[in-house]
Each structure stands twice: as structure tokens, then as C-alpha cells.
PDB file of C-alpha atoms in Angstrom:
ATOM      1  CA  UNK S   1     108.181 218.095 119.811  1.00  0.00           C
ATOM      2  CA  UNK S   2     109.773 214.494 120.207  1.00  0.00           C
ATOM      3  CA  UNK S   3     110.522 213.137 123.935  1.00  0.00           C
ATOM      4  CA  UNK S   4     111.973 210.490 125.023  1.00  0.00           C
ATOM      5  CA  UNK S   5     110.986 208.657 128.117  1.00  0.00           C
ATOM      6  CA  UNK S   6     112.939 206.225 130.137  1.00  0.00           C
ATOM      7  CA  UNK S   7     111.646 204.320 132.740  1.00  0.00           C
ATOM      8  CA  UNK S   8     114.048 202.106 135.274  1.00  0.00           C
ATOM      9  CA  UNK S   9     112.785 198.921 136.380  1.00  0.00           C
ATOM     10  CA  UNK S  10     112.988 198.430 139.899  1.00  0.00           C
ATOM     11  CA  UNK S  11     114.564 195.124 141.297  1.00  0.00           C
ATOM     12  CA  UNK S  12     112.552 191.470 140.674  1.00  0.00           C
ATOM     13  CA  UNK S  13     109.680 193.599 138.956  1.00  0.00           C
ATOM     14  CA  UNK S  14     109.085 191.186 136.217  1.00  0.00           C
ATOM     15  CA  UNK S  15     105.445 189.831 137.578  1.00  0.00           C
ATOM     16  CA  UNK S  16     104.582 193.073 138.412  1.00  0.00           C
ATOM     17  CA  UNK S  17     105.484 194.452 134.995  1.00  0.00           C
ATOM     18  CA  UNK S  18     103.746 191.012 133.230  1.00  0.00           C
ATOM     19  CA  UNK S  19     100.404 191.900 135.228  1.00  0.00           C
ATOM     20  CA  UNK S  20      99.854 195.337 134.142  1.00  0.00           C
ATOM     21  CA  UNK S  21     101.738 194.866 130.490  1.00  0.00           C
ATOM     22  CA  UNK S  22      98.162 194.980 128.727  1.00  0.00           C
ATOM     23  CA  UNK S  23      97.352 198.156 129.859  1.00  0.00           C
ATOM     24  CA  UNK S  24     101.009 199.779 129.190  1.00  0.00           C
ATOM     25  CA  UNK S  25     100.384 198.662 125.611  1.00  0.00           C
ATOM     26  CA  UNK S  26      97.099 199.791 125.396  1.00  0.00           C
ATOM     27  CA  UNK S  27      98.470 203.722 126.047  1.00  0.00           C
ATOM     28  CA  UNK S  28     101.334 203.301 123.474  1.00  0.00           C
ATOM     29  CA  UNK S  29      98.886 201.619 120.593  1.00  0.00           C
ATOM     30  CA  UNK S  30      97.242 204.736 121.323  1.00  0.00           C
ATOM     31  CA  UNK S  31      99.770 206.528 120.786  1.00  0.00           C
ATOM     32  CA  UNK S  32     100.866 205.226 118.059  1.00  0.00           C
ATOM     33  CA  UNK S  33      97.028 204.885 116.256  1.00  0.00           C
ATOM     34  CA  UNK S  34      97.222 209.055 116.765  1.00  0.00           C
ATOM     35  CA  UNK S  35     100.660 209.001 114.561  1.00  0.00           C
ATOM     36  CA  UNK S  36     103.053 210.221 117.655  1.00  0.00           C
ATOM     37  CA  UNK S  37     104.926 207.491 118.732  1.00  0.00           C
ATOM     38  CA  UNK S  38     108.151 207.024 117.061  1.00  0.00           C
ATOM     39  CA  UNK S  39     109.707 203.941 119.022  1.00  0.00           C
ATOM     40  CA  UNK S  40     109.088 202.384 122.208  1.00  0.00           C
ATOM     41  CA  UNK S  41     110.209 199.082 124.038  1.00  0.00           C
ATOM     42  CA  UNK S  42     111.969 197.440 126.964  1.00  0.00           C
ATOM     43  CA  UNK S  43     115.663 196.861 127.587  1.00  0.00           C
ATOM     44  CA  UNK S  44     116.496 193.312 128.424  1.00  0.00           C
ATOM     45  CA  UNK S  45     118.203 193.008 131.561  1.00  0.00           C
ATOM     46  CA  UNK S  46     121.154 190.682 130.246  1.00  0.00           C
ATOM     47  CA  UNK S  47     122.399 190.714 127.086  1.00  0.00           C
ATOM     48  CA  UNK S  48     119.657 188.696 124.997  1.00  0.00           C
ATOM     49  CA  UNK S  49     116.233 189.545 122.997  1.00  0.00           C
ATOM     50  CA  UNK S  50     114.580 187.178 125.713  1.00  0.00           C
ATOM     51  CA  UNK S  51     115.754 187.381 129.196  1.00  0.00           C
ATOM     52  CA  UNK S  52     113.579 185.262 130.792  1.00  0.00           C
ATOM     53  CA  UNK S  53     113.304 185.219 134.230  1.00  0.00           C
ATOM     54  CA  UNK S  54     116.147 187.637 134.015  1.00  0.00           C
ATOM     55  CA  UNK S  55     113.363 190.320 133.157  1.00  0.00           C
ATOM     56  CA  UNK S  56     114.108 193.458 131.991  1.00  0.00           C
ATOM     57  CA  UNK S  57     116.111 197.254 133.214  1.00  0.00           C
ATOM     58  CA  UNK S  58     113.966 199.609 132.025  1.00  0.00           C
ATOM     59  CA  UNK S  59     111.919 200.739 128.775  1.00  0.00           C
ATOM     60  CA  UNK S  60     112.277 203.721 126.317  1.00  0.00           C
ATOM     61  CA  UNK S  61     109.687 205.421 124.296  1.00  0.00           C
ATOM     62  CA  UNK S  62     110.237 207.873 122.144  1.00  0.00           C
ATOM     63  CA  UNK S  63     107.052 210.182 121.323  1.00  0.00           C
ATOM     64  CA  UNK S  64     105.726 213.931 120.320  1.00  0.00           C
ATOM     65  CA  UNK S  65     103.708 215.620 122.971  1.00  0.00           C
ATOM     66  CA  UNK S  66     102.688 219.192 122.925  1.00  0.00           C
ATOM     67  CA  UNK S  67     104.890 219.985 125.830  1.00  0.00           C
ATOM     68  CA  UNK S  68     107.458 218.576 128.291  1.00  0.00           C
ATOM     69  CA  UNK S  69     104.623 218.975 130.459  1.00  0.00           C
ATOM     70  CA  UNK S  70     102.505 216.762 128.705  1.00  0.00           C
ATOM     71  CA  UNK S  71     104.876 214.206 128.002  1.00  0.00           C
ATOM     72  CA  UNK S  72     106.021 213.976 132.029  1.00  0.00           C
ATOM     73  CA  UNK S  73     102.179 214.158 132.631  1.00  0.00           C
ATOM     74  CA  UNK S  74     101.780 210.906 130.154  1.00  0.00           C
ATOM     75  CA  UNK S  75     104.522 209.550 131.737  1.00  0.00           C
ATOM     76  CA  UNK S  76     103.247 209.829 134.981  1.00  0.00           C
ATOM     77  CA  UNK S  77      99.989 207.963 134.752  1.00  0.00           C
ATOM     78  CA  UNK S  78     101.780 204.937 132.855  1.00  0.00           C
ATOM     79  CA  UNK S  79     100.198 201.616 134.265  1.00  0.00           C
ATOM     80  CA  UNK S  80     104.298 200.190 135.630  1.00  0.00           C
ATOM     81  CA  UNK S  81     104.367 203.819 137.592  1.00  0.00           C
ATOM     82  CA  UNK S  82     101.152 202.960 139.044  1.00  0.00           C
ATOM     83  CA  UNK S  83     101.884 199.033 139.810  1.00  0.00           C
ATOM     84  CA  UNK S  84     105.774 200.040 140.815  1.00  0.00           C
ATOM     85  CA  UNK S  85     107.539 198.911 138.195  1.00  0.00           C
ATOM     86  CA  UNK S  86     109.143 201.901 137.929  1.00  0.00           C
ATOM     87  CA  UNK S  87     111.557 203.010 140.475  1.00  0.00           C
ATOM     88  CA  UNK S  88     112.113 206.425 138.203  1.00  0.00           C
ATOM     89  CA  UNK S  89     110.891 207.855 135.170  1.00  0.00           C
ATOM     90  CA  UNK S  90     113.213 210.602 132.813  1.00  0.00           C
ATOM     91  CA  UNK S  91     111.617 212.377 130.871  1.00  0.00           C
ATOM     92  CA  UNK S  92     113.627 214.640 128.024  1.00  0.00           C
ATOM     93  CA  UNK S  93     113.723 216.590 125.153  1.00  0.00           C
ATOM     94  CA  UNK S  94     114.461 214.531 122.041  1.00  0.00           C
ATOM     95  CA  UNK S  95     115.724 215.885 118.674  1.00  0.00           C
ATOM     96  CA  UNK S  96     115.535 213.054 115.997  1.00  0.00           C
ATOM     97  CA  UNK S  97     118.453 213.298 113.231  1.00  0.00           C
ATOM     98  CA  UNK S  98     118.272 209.826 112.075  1.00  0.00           C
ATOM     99  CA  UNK S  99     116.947 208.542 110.312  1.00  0.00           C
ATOM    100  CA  UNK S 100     115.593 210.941 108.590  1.00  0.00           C
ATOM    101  CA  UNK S 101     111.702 211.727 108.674  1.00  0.00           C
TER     102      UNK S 101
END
């Protein structure tokens, strides 16, 4: 099943999210290499495709795990938990209707 994960940026977290951005990646090409992500990313925090030192809100990443569970397991150990990027962490069931797979 499909889940979708969204992760809120705590205040002035952009170094903090730049330092440990390698290893964030490194779980979602992962993720992706095994077939199961279907979309992941960051939100800017103003109203642009490069915020600069604006930084960025959040992220969302959608992705099939065997279980809510799982997926709030994965979501746990994700490098901006760890380095406090990440004030809070949702983690939900996600049907995909579009597009169509």
C-alpha cells in the first residue's frame, strides 16, 4: 500500500537540513532503485522553485510499504528526524487515483 509522508521543517533548519541532505537522498534512491517510491521532494518555504536562504516548510514522499507500521518505522529513522529538521512527521494512508498506474 501507498503512504504518504510529510515532514514539517522546524524554524531556520536550512543548514541543518543541507548537512544531512546526502544521506536523506541516499534512503529515497533506495527506495526508489527497489521500485516503491512514487514521488518525493521538499516544499519551498515562499512561493519560488529556489528559496534560497528562505529554505524550505517541509517535504512529502509518497511511497509503498508493507504496513503503516513500516512506513512510520521508515519515517522515523530519516536522517532530518535524526539531525532535527523535523519538528513532526505524518505519516498516512495514501490511495493514488491519478494519474493512473
Amino acid at each position: 500500500m501507498l503512504y504518504a509522508i510529510v515532514g514539517e521543517d522546524v524554524p531556520n533548519s536550512l543548514e541543518k537540513r543541507l548537512a544531512s541532505r546526502p544521506a536523506h537522498l541516499a534512503r529515497l534512491t533506495e527506495l526508489d532503485a527497489a521500485g516503491r517510491l512514487v514521488l518525493g521532494g521538499p516544499c519551498p518555504a515562499i512561493d519560488s522553485p529556489d528559496p534560497g536562504p528562505a529554505g524550505f516548510s517541509g517535504s512529502l514522499i509518497v511511497a509503498e510499504f508493507d504496513s503503516l507500521v513500516a512506513a512510520q518505522a521508515w519515517a522515523d529513522a530519516d536522517p532530518y528526524v535524526a539531525a532535527g529538521v523535523y519538528g513532526r512527521v505524518t505519516v498516512r494512508p495514501f490511495r493514488q487515483v491519478f494519474p493512473k498506474s
